Amino acid sequence: MKNVFLTAGLIVMTYTSVYAQEERTPMYLDDTQPIELRIQDALKRMTLEEKTRLSYAQGKFSSPGCPRLGIPELWMSDGPHGVRAEINWNDWGYAGWLNDSCTAFPALTCLAATWNTALSADYGKAIGEEAVYRGKDVLLGPGVNIYRTPLNGRNFEYLGEDPYLASELCVPYIEGVQKNGVAACVKHYALNNQELWRGHIDVELSDRALREIYLPAFKAAVERGHVWSIMGAYNKVRGTHATHNKLLNNDILKGEWNFDGCVITDWGAAHDTYEAAMYGLDIEMGSYTNGLTSESEFGFDDYYLGKNYLKMVKEGKIPMDVVDEKASRVLRLIFRTAMNRRKPFGAMTNEHHYQTAYNVATEGIVLLKNKELKKGQVLLPIDAGRYKKILVVGDNAVRNLIVGGGSSDLKPKYVSTPLDALIEQFGEKIEFAQGYMAGQPMYGSEEVISEAVVDSLRNEAVAKARNADLILFIGGLNKNHFQDCEGGDRKSFNLPFGQDELINNLLEVNNNMIVVIVSGNAVEMPWENKIPSIVQSWYLGSMGGVALRDVLTGKVNPSGKLPFSYPAKLEDCPAHYFGEMSYPGDSVKQEYKEDILVGYRWYDTKKIKPLYPFGHGMSYTTFSYSKPVISSDVVGNNNSVRIAVKVKNTGTVKGKETIQLYIGDEKCSLLRPKKELKGFCKVELEPQEEKIVTFNIDANALKFFDDVKQKWVAEPGKFKAYIAASSNDIRGVVELEYK
């Protein structure tokens, strides 16, 4: 500020600092001050150009701060299963650093299969420590889109088919990450439930389906997890791209839920300057690329929130309060992360992180089937003393399943494969035959394997199977394109690479076989009734081989429960039942014709038997449930009821069991599922030990979304509470009434 005055006939000019009447340190730099005051202080000092520049990228994974004021940029990294290796500044190649390896944590389907909120918190804390150590401010995860079809190439990154389960598991993950001063970025908001045509498919669905199925996990992330950022999805919703959608961003996210963080695009998901500015987008990343591979001649200022945004503001087409609100959100994110001087230092990959990855992996593995061959004799756990020769068959026994998959591709410091882990324990008893070849991870295409190679590998495996005492088949999907991979859905429900034929050929010469399916999706099992023991494994991360071995051999008792239903055939799946307009759409639009009946809600209500139900998972021990006891049979708006059940380990080994609570509305003015998950509790029990598990039921557990009244309601009447070991394994029922 320039001051002019006369003294002794001379004109004297002095310059007074803008900080003269304030503390020496500007308030926005003082992290002892409340963040909201710091935001307002910074906004007052910023030019229009500086405010708008906050809202778009300066590199592949960086957006700028305000250099003139000493406000640093934001650094982002792909997640949610590990901190991705460093990417070049302005292309998608890896930078080739030597110090950017990480712990690969199990994929989120595995985390969902643990049904363990404490493990979710450990997972978030560990990955957050690695993120802050690597200098990251925003970790792009977790993913909470709903498992609608087993063909979705990205289901392995999500938390299953049920909104309650996804909600309960994403909240502690977010809290664990953000304790490190790193923002979680929950994705992909919303309805990104397929990869085919993801950039433009226009989703039509009812308000009930939107509110009851597809939004609850995002709502929990905001209202309970207090997440600092949300990633907008690629697809359209009711005619407008999700990443700048008025209903999703302005009305629901920032309006109803009072979200105070940043909406960040998926890379290249913005499509219009005015909509982006007015309908809730705060940071634009990756525009003018296809999100994965190609570059363009455009610079960062050509982004939709670049020079065109600034121009529209100067022309009065976009109000200044919109600019200030958007800039405020970016500053809030910077102050919470990059300028948070109180955040911990973090830690690179270490034994504690490996232990967390191991715990998640072992608790997530699901024992689907373990049929008795003779009285009291089963194949699992593997008793090494019974076998002289164990034949391991399958590409996934030796494959590095951490690479590939699109943005979830990782550079792990350590990888344990199943074959290595089994040899470590069983030594020369293990023989290996690849059996089939899956090719190398490729984005956008498939490697073609010659028929001669296919026949040779199959014949070798069958020949070795004749002389084996036990066959351990480790197959399934992998993270190649058109499998579990970003950017493309699966082409078939069957196992790829001729695995079904291989399994049948092996059974013809030796039916003493265990099948391990490694995948992030359900697969068709035409051989299921011939196989005595089946295990659903996942992408288990760095400790995957050791974890799988320890479950197969009984060192760890399996306790995973399916986070999605396993249909017997694809046509049974609700998304596919109604034809192509329901999935995948006509390439322009699609309609969610199954409405609220997703997953087990569909199978229960329509009385279609799945191959394996939601919540299913066996153990090497057995559990009994007492008759549930209810504290009162009446629920009101101001009171809840308590249901207690005694669970006992009736077997001979220690184990964990997940007790599930479902609620069913006996009579409703609108269609409701037969029952819906409203609670779960995982307990560990020694042999013959018993514990009492309790659930509280309040009015919220009884509500549905009335799309006529546009609000959540619980209608007076009778309800049933089901205590269950899976959605199909009901152990007790009590009745209650809402008044």
XYZ file of C-alpha atoms in Angstrom:
739
model
C 0.000 0.000 0.000
C 1.538 3.354 -1.052
C 1.226 6.373 1.291
C 2.153 9.948 0.238
C 2.656 12.912 2.649
C 4.617 16.233 2.948
C 7.386 16.822 5.425
C 9.823 19.829 5.450
C 8.686 20.724 1.961
C 9.615 17.347 0.561
C 7.327 14.756 -0.917
C 7.986 11.477 0.869
C 6.564 8.152 -0.330
C 6.545 5.098 1.974
C 5.319 1.583 1.380
C 3.385 -0.173 4.078
C 3.247 -3.942 3.952
C -0.170 -5.480 3.471
C 0.724 -7.472 6.579
C 1.407 -4.343 8.693
C -1.740 -4.608 10.777
C -1.490 -8.392 11.040
C 0.907 -10.895 12.511
C 4.253 -11.228 10.742
C 3.126 -14.636 9.377
C 0.084 -14.411 7.087
C -2.841 -16.263 8.593
C -3.132 -18.733 5.722
C 0.387 -19.980 6.517
C -0.304 -20.304 10.230
C -1.588 -23.829 10.848
C -2.493 -22.973 14.441
C -5.396 -20.962 13.048
C -8.735 -22.534 12.078
C -8.712 -23.729 8.483
C -11.766 -21.702 7.504
C -10.111 -18.457 8.608
C -6.955 -19.407 6.718
C -9.015 -20.055 3.579
C -10.669 -16.643 3.761
C -7.325 -14.964 4.375
C -5.762 -16.672 1.342
C -8.723 -15.856 -0.900
C -8.407 -12.156 -0.077
C -4.812 -12.174 -1.282
C -5.330 -14.157 -4.503
C -5.967 -12.757 -7.938
C -8.762 -14.107 -10.123
C -6.180 -15.878 -12.266
C -4.671 -17.560 -9.213
C -8.050 -18.704 -7.969
C -9.072 -20.306 -11.233
C -5.643 -21.853 -11.729
C -6.177 -23.995 -8.640
C -8.810 -26.024 -10.496
C -6.867 -27.884 -13.169
C -3.788 -30.039 -13.552
C -0.181 -29.062 -14.045
C 0.998 -32.629 -14.689
C -0.337 -36.163 -14.865
C -0.774 -36.424 -11.081
C -0.315 -32.883 -9.833
C -2.410 -29.735 -9.595
C -0.895 -26.358 -8.704
C -1.220 -24.328 -5.580
C -0.368 -20.639 -5.589
C 3.413 -20.194 -5.860
C 3.332 -16.419 -5.273
C 1.788 -16.963 -1.844
C 3.813 -20.039 -0.971
C 0.823 -22.383 -1.226
C 2.113 -25.708 -2.540
C 0.733 -27.999 -5.205
C -1.173 -31.233 -4.624
C 0.393 -34.580 -5.489
C -1.900 -37.507 -6.200
C -1.337 -41.223 -6.615
C -3.405 -44.096 -7.875
C -4.697 -46.534 -5.296
C -6.479 -48.165 -3.654
C -4.353 -51.328 -3.203
C -0.964 -49.641 -2.981
C 0.865 -46.437 -3.862
C 1.542 -46.594 -7.589
C 5.040 -46.186 -9.011
C 6.002 -42.705 -10.216
C 4.567 -41.649 -13.571
C 6.296 -39.229 -15.937
C 5.318 -35.591 -15.621
C 3.252 -35.436 -18.775
C 2.879 -38.884 -20.280
C 1.738 -42.248 -18.963
C 5.122 -43.932 -18.950
C 6.741 -44.977 -15.706
C 9.517 -42.653 -14.574
C 11.907 -45.488 -13.743
C 12.670 -44.423 -10.189
C 14.505 -46.853 -7.913
C 12.796 -45.810 -4.676
C 9.097 -45.983 -5.582
C 8.243 -49.581 -4.749
C 5.419 -50.337 -2.355
C 3.523 -52.959 -0.415
C 0.830 -54.453 -2.605
C -2.210 -54.885 -0.396
C -5.002 -57.296 -1.310
C -7.628 -55.998 -3.714
C -10.701 -54.465 -2.115
C -12.886 -57.486 -2.930
C -10.617 -59.391 -0.545
C -10.995 -56.688 2.094
C -14.767 -56.871 1.659
C -14.619 -60.656 2.081
C -13.004 -60.244 5.520
C -16.146 -58.553 6.881
C -13.710 -57.057 9.390
C -13.852 -53.324 10.066
C -10.735 -53.396 12.263
C -8.716 -54.852 9.395
C -10.099 -52.146 7.119
C -8.739 -49.519 9.515
C -5.336 -51.258 9.568
C -5.344 -51.372 5.756
C -6.073 -47.642 5.471
C -3.463 -46.725 8.064
C -0.727 -48.781 6.401
C -1.384 -47.579 2.856
C -1.661 -44.007 4.151
C 1.750 -44.317 5.805
C 3.303 -45.327 2.509
C 1.496 -42.533 0.675
C 2.706 -39.757 2.983
C 6.226 -41.186 2.983
C 6.174 -40.949 -0.825
C 5.048 -37.322 -0.687
C 1.463 -37.920 -1.797
C -1.384 -35.672 -0.736
C -4.306 -37.538 -2.306
C -4.688 -41.311 -2.589
C -7.164 -42.206 -5.324
C -9.289 -44.731 -3.459
C -11.178 -46.554 -2.061
C -13.628 -47.645 -4.750
C -17.187 -48.199 -3.542
C -19.182 -48.764 -6.716
C -21.669 -51.595 -6.411
C -21.060 -55.059 -7.877
C -23.958 -55.159 -10.341
C -22.677 -57.662 -12.914
C -19.862 -60.241 -12.680
C -18.633 -59.019 -16.070
C -17.526 -55.616 -14.782
C -13.784 -55.434 -15.334
C -13.264 -53.272 -12.276
C -15.234 -55.153 -9.633
C -11.989 -56.315 -8.013
C -11.392 -52.717 -6.902
C -14.754 -52.431 -5.152
C -16.388 -53.683 -1.956
C -19.086 -56.017 -3.214
C -22.787 -55.958 -3.989
C -24.258 -54.710 -0.727
C -24.384 -51.004 0.186
C -24.344 -51.659 3.936
C -21.233 -53.855 3.777
C -19.466 -51.363 1.498
C -20.376 -48.498 3.837
C -19.127 -50.211 6.974
C -15.799 -51.148 5.403
C -15.003 -47.920 3.550
C -15.341 -45.659 6.602
C -12.452 -47.121 8.677
C -10.304 -47.334 5.524
C -10.824 -43.596 4.919
C -10.152 -42.733 8.561
C -6.949 -44.805 8.508
C -5.634 -43.077 5.395
C -6.505 -39.550 6.521
C -4.862 -39.934 9.952
C -1.660 -39.647 7.943
C -2.570 -36.242 6.503
C -3.346 -37.865 3.143
C -6.768 -37.395 1.581
C -8.683 -40.481 0.565
C -10.510 -39.950 -2.734
C -13.615 -42.143 -2.838
C -14.499 -43.283 -6.337
C -16.180 -43.425 -8.816
C -19.081 -41.103 -8.046
C -21.463 -42.473 -9.234
C -22.889 -45.461 -11.132
C -19.621 -46.465 -12.781
C -20.711 -50.108 -12.613
C -19.239 -51.251 -15.934
C -16.148 -50.468 -17.985
C -17.655 -51.036 -21.412
C -18.507 -47.609 -22.899
C -17.678 -46.095 -19.533
C -16.845 -42.701 -21.020
C -20.327 -42.000 -22.344
C -22.911 -44.619 -21.342
C -25.981 -42.804 -19.975
C -27.460 -44.542 -16.931
C -31.173 -44.368 -16.234
C -32.446 -45.656 -12.911
C -35.075 -44.947 -10.290
C -34.523 -42.628 -7.359
C -35.045 -45.637 -5.075
C -32.248 -47.622 -6.691
C -29.968 -44.587 -6.639
C -30.599 -43.869 -2.962
C -30.914 -47.390 -1.565
C -28.221 -49.216 -3.545
C -25.709 -46.992 -5.315
C -25.237 -43.953 -3.041
C -25.149 -45.235 0.574
C -21.421 -46.039 0.606
C -20.590 -42.582 -0.782
C -22.878 -41.041 1.819
C -21.187 -42.985 4.614
C -17.784 -41.896 3.285
C -18.848 -38.252 3.539
C -20.997 -38.154 6.664
C -19.177 -40.750 8.782
C -15.738 -41.040 7.188
C -15.444 -37.263 6.603
C -13.568 -37.973 3.400
C -11.631 -35.039 1.962
C -12.105 -35.746 -1.748
C -14.413 -37.578 -4.159
C -13.622 -38.719 -7.706
C -16.293 -38.095 -10.325
C -17.103 -40.993 -12.659
C -16.749 -41.165 -16.444
C -20.301 -42.191 -17.289
C -23.401 -40.064 -17.712
C -26.307 -40.099 -15.287
C -29.687 -39.055 -16.672
C -28.135 -37.241 -19.582
C -25.239 -35.411 -17.899
C -21.698 -36.603 -17.214
C -21.356 -37.633 -13.584
C -18.249 -35.566 -12.930
C -20.196 -32.325 -13.467
C -23.719 -33.458 -12.663
C -25.979 -31.030 -10.809
C -28.039 -33.727 -9.094
C -25.070 -35.728 -7.889
C -22.665 -32.914 -6.981
C -24.646 -29.801 -6.088
C -27.936 -31.216 -4.855
C -26.884 -34.408 -3.081
C -23.144 -34.391 -2.333
C -22.589 -30.740 -1.445
C -26.210 -29.962 -0.587
C -27.817 -32.782 1.362
C -24.606 -34.349 2.658
C -22.716 -31.070 3.300
C -19.522 -32.396 1.724
C -16.774 -29.812 2.295
C -14.023 -31.426 0.239
C -13.005 -31.490 -3.419
C -14.659 -33.187 -6.362
C -11.842 -34.368 -8.636
C -12.433 -35.751 -12.110
C -11.460 -39.181 -13.133
C -8.698 -38.582 -15.667
C -10.317 -37.095 -18.765
C -13.879 -37.218 -17.391
C -14.711 -33.506 -17.881
C -16.598 -32.511 -21.041
C -17.953 -28.970 -20.688
C -16.640 -25.732 -19.168
C -19.923 -24.249 -18.000
C -21.206 -27.496 -16.495
C -17.864 -28.178 -14.837
C -17.852 -24.740 -13.264
C -21.493 -24.598 -12.215
C -22.195 -28.221 -11.335
C -19.692 -29.007 -8.680
C -16.349 -29.971 -10.238
C -13.389 -28.574 -8.292
C -10.229 -30.067 -9.843
C -9.924 -31.272 -13.427
C -7.303 -33.922 -14.163
C -6.257 -35.763 -17.305
C -8.342 -33.979 -19.926
C -7.449 -34.346 -23.615
C -6.061 -37.811 -23.006
C -7.961 -41.059 -23.145
C -7.131 -41.593 -19.503
C -4.443 -44.173 -20.069
C -2.204 -44.079 -23.113
C -2.211 -41.145 -25.516
C -1.165 -37.532 -25.379
C -2.391 -34.586 -27.399
C -1.126 -31.251 -28.648
C -3.222 -29.384 -26.097
C -1.660 -27.831 -23.023
C -3.025 -27.626 -19.494
C -4.549 -24.199 -20.104
C -6.781 -25.851 -22.711
C -8.550 -27.885 -20.031
C -12.239 -27.104 -19.553
C -11.448 -25.385 -16.261
C -8.479 -23.618 -17.853
C -8.516 -20.471 -19.969
C -12.143 -20.924 -21.069
C -13.255 -20.985 -17.430
C -11.306 -17.793 -16.710
C -12.771 -16.170 -19.831
C -16.344 -17.031 -18.834
C -15.773 -15.589 -15.361
C -14.454 -12.320 -16.814
C -17.464 -12.165 -19.136
C -19.829 -12.558 -16.181
C -21.164 -15.916 -17.332
C -19.888 -17.603 -14.174
C -20.389 -15.741 -10.864
C -17.477 -14.911 -8.596
C -19.080 -16.751 -5.678
C -18.720 -19.953 -7.729
C -15.032 -19.188 -8.266
C -14.475 -18.464 -4.576
C -16.360 -21.561 -3.474
C -14.344 -23.767 -5.814
C -11.044 -22.177 -4.783
C -12.020 -22.547 -1.127
C -12.448 -26.291 -1.533
C -9.052 -26.696 -3.179
C -7.384 -24.575 -0.487
C -9.105 -26.622 2.218
C -7.692 -29.792 0.671
C -4.198 -28.264 0.472
C -4.323 -27.077 4.084
C -5.465 -30.519 5.248
C -2.698 -32.320 3.366
C 0.248 -30.581 1.677
C 0.370 -27.725 4.238
C -0.373 -29.879 7.277
C 2.806 -29.570 9.323
C 1.467 -31.901 12.002
C 1.047 -34.975 9.824
C 3.297 -37.953 10.558
C 6.336 -38.771 8.457
C 4.892 -42.070 7.272
C 6.889 -45.162 6.456
C 8.052 -47.068 3.431
C 7.052 -50.690 2.941
C 7.971 -52.665 6.046
C 7.218 -55.806 8.046
C 4.219 -54.214 9.747
C 2.680 -53.412 6.374
C 3.376 -56.943 5.143
C 1.663 -58.284 8.257
C -1.377 -56.124 7.570
C -1.467 -57.351 3.962
C -1.148 -60.950 5.195
C -3.934 -60.536 7.752
C -6.321 -59.126 5.151
C -5.401 -61.847 2.658
C -5.857 -64.758 5.054
C -9.135 -63.446 6.462
C -10.515 -62.683 3.007
C -9.947 -66.090 1.383
C -13.296 -67.900 1.150
C -13.704 -71.652 1.484
C -16.640 -72.271 -0.861
C -16.842 -76.053 -0.642
C -15.143 -78.861 1.300
C -17.089 -82.046 0.673
C -16.416 -85.209 2.635
C -14.842 -87.932 0.482
C -15.145 -90.534 3.216
C -16.517 -90.225 6.704
C -14.577 -87.443 8.380
C -12.118 -87.121 5.483
C -11.840 -83.890 3.444
C -9.142 -82.520 1.167
C -8.763 -79.299 3.110
C -6.754 -78.484 5.074
C -4.002 -80.298 3.180
C -2.395 -82.977 5.341
C 1.125 -83.299 3.993
C 1.560 -86.712 5.577
C -1.109 -88.214 3.342
C 0.568 -87.365 0.045
C 3.825 -88.254 -1.652
C 3.213 -86.135 -4.759
C 1.157 -82.928 -4.975
C 0.685 -81.565 -8.487
C 0.148 -77.819 -8.722
C -1.516 -76.814 -11.991
C -2.304 -73.333 -13.279
C -0.839 -70.101 -14.556
C -1.979 -68.214 -11.453
C 0.293 -70.356 -9.302
C 3.303 -68.562 -10.758
C 1.918 -65.345 -12.190
C 2.627 -61.899 -10.737
C -0.975 -60.770 -10.275
C 0.010 -57.361 -8.964
C 0.881 -55.922 -12.373
C -1.774 -55.072 -14.950
C -5.381 -54.119 -14.336
C -5.052 -50.479 -15.402
C -4.588 -47.843 -12.717
C -4.243 -50.498 -9.987
C -0.934 -51.664 -11.494
C 1.740 -51.651 -8.776
C 5.493 -51.971 -8.367
C 5.802 -54.166 -5.270
C 9.027 -54.500 -3.354
C 8.206 -58.148 -2.592
C 5.866 -60.718 -4.155
C 5.110 -64.192 -2.882
C 3.620 -66.597 -5.443
C 1.615 -69.692 -4.443
C 4.060 -72.130 -6.054
C 7.066 -70.606 -4.259
C 5.238 -70.715 -0.935
C 4.110 -74.324 -1.412
C 7.609 -75.482 -2.379
C 8.975 -73.713 0.682
C 6.727 -75.884 2.868
C 6.444 -79.176 0.962
C 9.734 -79.250 -0.923
C 10.122 -82.097 -3.408
C 6.561 -83.273 -2.892
C 5.471 -80.412 -5.154
C 5.423 -80.843 -8.915
C 4.237 -78.118 -11.272
C 2.503 -78.038 -14.637
C 1.354 -74.716 -16.056
C -1.627 -76.314 -17.804
C -2.674 -73.199 -19.704
C -1.145 -69.886 -20.777
C -2.729 -66.534 -20.188
C -0.274 -64.292 -22.006
C 1.128 -60.981 -20.838
C -0.912 -58.128 -19.343
C -2.012 -55.944 -22.235
C -4.270 -52.904 -22.272
C -6.795 -52.751 -25.086
C -6.033 -56.128 -26.668
C -5.468 -59.799 -25.965
C -2.391 -61.869 -26.672
C -3.281 -64.819 -28.881
C -1.786 -68.139 -27.761
C -1.228 -70.703 -30.496
C -3.273 -73.897 -30.425
C -0.106 -75.970 -30.406
C 1.085 -74.315 -27.183
C -2.353 -74.728 -25.585
C -2.455 -78.456 -26.428
C 1.088 -79.018 -25.260
C 0.530 -77.418 -21.862
C -2.751 -79.274 -21.330
C -1.306 -82.639 -22.301
C 1.638 -82.157 -19.951
C -0.654 -81.370 -17.007
C -2.933 -84.349 -17.677
C 0.036 -86.708 -17.971
C 1.440 -85.555 -14.617
C -2.004 -85.724 -13.013
C -2.170 -89.482 -13.573
C 0.632 -90.045 -11.075
C -0.247 -87.371 -8.521
C -1.802 -88.079 -5.118
C -3.445 -84.640 -5.041
C -4.058 -81.975 -7.677
C -4.091 -78.346 -6.599
C -5.462 -76.277 -9.478
C -4.751 -72.548 -9.106
C -6.455 -70.683 -11.939
C -9.231 -68.169 -12.463
C -8.911 -64.723 -13.980
C -6.005 -62.284 -14.034
C -5.544 -58.583 -14.676
C -5.266 -58.783 -18.467
C -7.645 -56.759 -20.590
C -11.183 -58.181 -20.846
C -10.759 -59.855 -17.479
C -10.324 -58.022 -14.192
C -8.999 -54.859 -15.773
C -9.857 -51.210 -16.131
C -11.236 -50.064 -19.468
C -12.984 -53.246 -20.574
C -15.501 -55.750 -19.241
C -15.198 -59.515 -19.373
C -16.474 -61.055 -22.592
C -17.702 -64.253 -20.968
C -18.774 -65.636 -17.603
C -16.666 -68.754 -18.224
C -13.076 -69.177 -17.164
C -10.750 -67.962 -19.948
C -7.834 -69.704 -21.668
C -9.528 -73.103 -21.878
C -9.484 -73.701 -18.127
C -12.894 -75.388 -18.000
C -11.761 -77.988 -20.534
C -8.470 -78.422 -18.679
C -10.251 -79.034 -15.366
C -12.510 -81.648 -16.965
C -9.499 -83.342 -18.572
C -7.742 -83.501 -15.206
C -10.868 -84.940 -13.550
C -10.939 -87.747 -16.104
C -7.619 -89.083 -14.785
C -7.684 -87.911 -11.142
C -10.620 -86.495 -9.195
C -8.637 -85.878 -6.016
C -8.606 -82.175 -6.806
C -8.792 -78.831 -5.047
C -9.696 -75.837 -7.230
C -8.557 -72.354 -6.228
C -10.166 -69.522 -8.192
C -8.140 -66.312 -8.176
C -10.342 -63.438 -9.328
C -12.208 -60.306 -8.398
C -15.417 -61.688 -9.882
C -17.672 -64.722 -9.817
C -17.038 -67.232 -12.599
C -19.139 -69.989 -14.114
C -18.331 -73.432 -12.694
C -19.731 -76.147 -15.002
C -17.537 -78.681 -13.149
C -18.571 -77.587 -9.640
C -20.446 -80.767 -8.676
C -17.390 -82.905 -9.528
C -14.870 -80.991 -7.411
C -14.717 -81.855 -3.701
C -13.032 -78.655 -2.475
C -13.216 -75.143 -3.943
C -11.560 -71.964 -2.664
C -12.301 -68.399 -3.757
C -9.065 -66.492 -3.592
C -8.506 -62.918 -4.724
C -5.657 -60.692 -5.861
C -3.898 -61.087 -2.536
C -0.996 -58.688 -2.984
C 2.590 -59.004 -1.804
C 1.894 -61.755 0.711
C -0.526 -63.638 -1.521
C 1.392 -66.894 -1.950
C 2.181 -67.293 1.726
C -1.365 -66.348 2.734
C -2.981 -68.834 0.358
C -0.607 -71.604 1.423
C -1.302 -70.998 5.108
C -5.053 -71.224 4.567
C -4.783 -74.354 2.387
C -2.613 -76.098 4.967
C -4.647 -75.081 8.007
C -2.098 -72.810 9.643
C -4.849 -70.205 9.298
C -8.491 -71.245 9.525
C -10.438 -69.655 6.633
C -13.009 -67.088 7.724
C -13.814 -65.117 4.571
C -17.411 -64.613 3.479
C -18.489 -63.774 -0.064
C -19.152 -60.032 -0.581
C -21.246 -60.847 -3.644
C -23.559 -63.628 -4.843
C -22.229 -66.344 -7.123
C -24.885 -66.982 -9.801
C -25.128 -70.477 -11.252
C -25.378 -68.967 -14.738
C -25.107 -65.439 -16.068
C -28.793 -65.241 -17.034
C -29.707 -65.563 -13.349
C -27.913 -62.305 -12.574
C -30.450 -59.446 -12.300
C -28.500 -57.047 -14.526
C -28.597 -59.636 -17.340
C -32.092 -60.998 -16.778
C -33.780 -58.085 -18.551
C -31.735 -58.155 -21.742
C -29.162 -55.896 -23.346
C -30.752 -52.545 -22.442
C -30.152 -53.434 -18.804
C -26.589 -54.591 -19.486
C -24.581 -53.372 -21.299
C -27.030 -50.946 -22.907
C -27.185 -49.950 -26.569
C -23.834 -48.092 -26.411
C -25.646 -44.822 -25.695
C -28.099 -45.550 -22.876
C -28.858 -48.280 -20.410
C -31.622 -48.849 -17.870
C -31.164 -50.486 -14.497
C -34.303 -52.556 -14.904
C -33.672 -54.724 -11.846
C -34.107 -51.525 -9.830
C -33.383 -52.148 -6.116
C -33.132 -55.933 -6.522
C -29.355 -56.181 -6.802
C -27.451 -59.293 -5.773
C -28.986 -61.372 -3.003
C -31.984 -59.044 -2.919
C -32.842 -60.403 -6.377
C -32.109 -64.072 -5.688
C -34.081 -64.012 -2.417
C -37.084 -62.113 -3.743
C -37.327 -63.980 -7.057
C -36.511 -67.347 -5.412
C -33.576 -68.026 -7.737
C -30.949 -70.213 -6.107
C -27.400 -68.912 -6.526
C -24.465 -71.270 -6.841
C -23.048 -69.707 -3.672
C -24.969 -67.063 -1.724
C -23.879 -63.656 -0.512
C -22.196 -63.968 2.881
C -21.265 -67.637 2.367
C -17.974 -69.002 3.612
C -16.957 -72.238 5.337
C -14.439 -72.972 8.074
C -12.294 -75.875 9.270
C -14.408 -75.809 12.400
C -18.158 -75.567 13.029
C -20.329 -73.003 14.800
C -23.696 -73.276 16.495
C -26.112 -70.399 17.096
C -28.558 -70.152 19.957
C -32.090 -68.927 19.514
C -31.909 -65.116 19.235
C -33.402 -63.111 22.096
C -34.933 -59.674 21.545
C -35.160 -57.019 24.245
C -38.479 -55.677 22.945
C -40.680 -56.431 19.984
C -41.482 -52.777 19.292
C -39.250 -50.234 17.525
C -40.180 -46.550 17.484
C -38.621 -43.316 16.318
C -37.100 -42.755 19.742
C -36.143 -46.255 20.782
C -34.195 -49.227 19.483
C -34.307 -52.907 20.314
C -31.428 -55.240 21.067
C -31.080 -58.717 19.616
C -28.647 -61.110 21.281
C -27.460 -64.495 20.037
C -24.960 -66.908 21.557
C -22.430 -68.339 19.099
C -20.309 -71.382 19.971
C -17.322 -73.000 18.301
C -18.412 -76.649 18.319
C -15.321 -77.927 16.498
C -11.765 -78.715 17.453
C -9.788 -75.730 16.087
C -9.874 -71.995 16.699
C -11.859 -70.070 14.127
C -13.659 -66.865 13.240
C -17.312 -66.550 12.323
C -19.243 -63.593 10.890
C -22.753 -63.339 12.257
C -25.062 -61.450 9.903
C -28.273 -59.557 10.629
C -30.895 -59.076 7.915
C -34.206 -57.201 8.198
C -37.318 -58.019 6.171
C -40.453 -55.879 5.853
C -43.508 -58.142 5.961
C -45.858 -55.716 4.234
C -45.013 -52.498 2.428
C -46.772 -50.095 0.085
C -43.808 -50.432 -2.327
C -41.779 -53.430 -3.450
C -39.073 -54.351 -0.975
C -36.521 -57.167 -0.993
C -37.261 -60.178 1.159
C -34.456 -59.065 3.454
C -31.526 -56.627 3.596
C -28.230 -56.701 5.474
C -28.344 -54.323 8.447
C -25.570 -55.580 10.690
C -22.674 -58.006 11.052
C -20.115 -58.974 13.665
C -16.997 -61.107 13.301
C -15.901 -63.044 16.386
C -12.963 -65.350 17.111
C -13.627 -68.445 19.207
C -11.448 -71.147 20.696
C -12.783 -74.721 20.479
C -15.940 -75.001 22.634
C -15.803 -71.289 23.459
C -18.983 -69.242 23.109
C -19.701 -65.536 22.965
C -22.812 -63.412 22.963
C -23.197 -61.168 19.923
C -25.627 -58.250 20.066
C -27.229 -56.030 17.435
C -29.221 -52.835 17.920
C -32.105 -52.141 15.556
C -33.544 -48.647 15.279
C -35.978 -47.012 12.884
C -33.228 -46.321 10.332
C -32.738 -50.052 9.811
C -36.396 -50.331 8.766
C -36.542 -47.475 6.269
C -36.782 -47.406 2.492
C -36.598 -44.449 0.114
C -40.034 -43.308 -1.025
C -39.442 -41.761 -4.446
C -42.867 -40.092 -4.415
C -42.316 -38.390 -1.064
C -38.586 -38.042 -1.826
C -37.583 -39.088 1.657
C -36.675 -42.089 3.769
C -39.663 -43.623 5.539
C -40.446 -46.589 7.771
C -44.035 -47.702 7.542
C -45.739 -48.999 10.694
C -46.128 -52.744 10.684
C -44.437 -56.102 11.174
C -40.779 -56.842 10.412
C -38.563 -59.898 10.719
C -34.977 -59.927 11.916
C -32.908 -62.803 10.557
C -29.740 -63.982 12.298
C -27.693 -65.745 9.638
C -24.385 -67.289 8.609
C -25.102 -66.246 4.998
C -28.025 -64.767 3.104
C -29.250 -68.355 2.557
C -28.229 -69.836 5.910
C -30.723 -68.487 8.441
C -29.986 -69.541 12.029
C -32.799 -67.719 13.822
C -35.711 -65.341 13.253
C -37.432 -62.892 15.588
C -40.399 -60.668 14.843
C -40.716 -57.024 15.724
C -43.090 -54.187 15.048
C -42.574 -50.560 14.121
C -45.028 -48.120 15.666
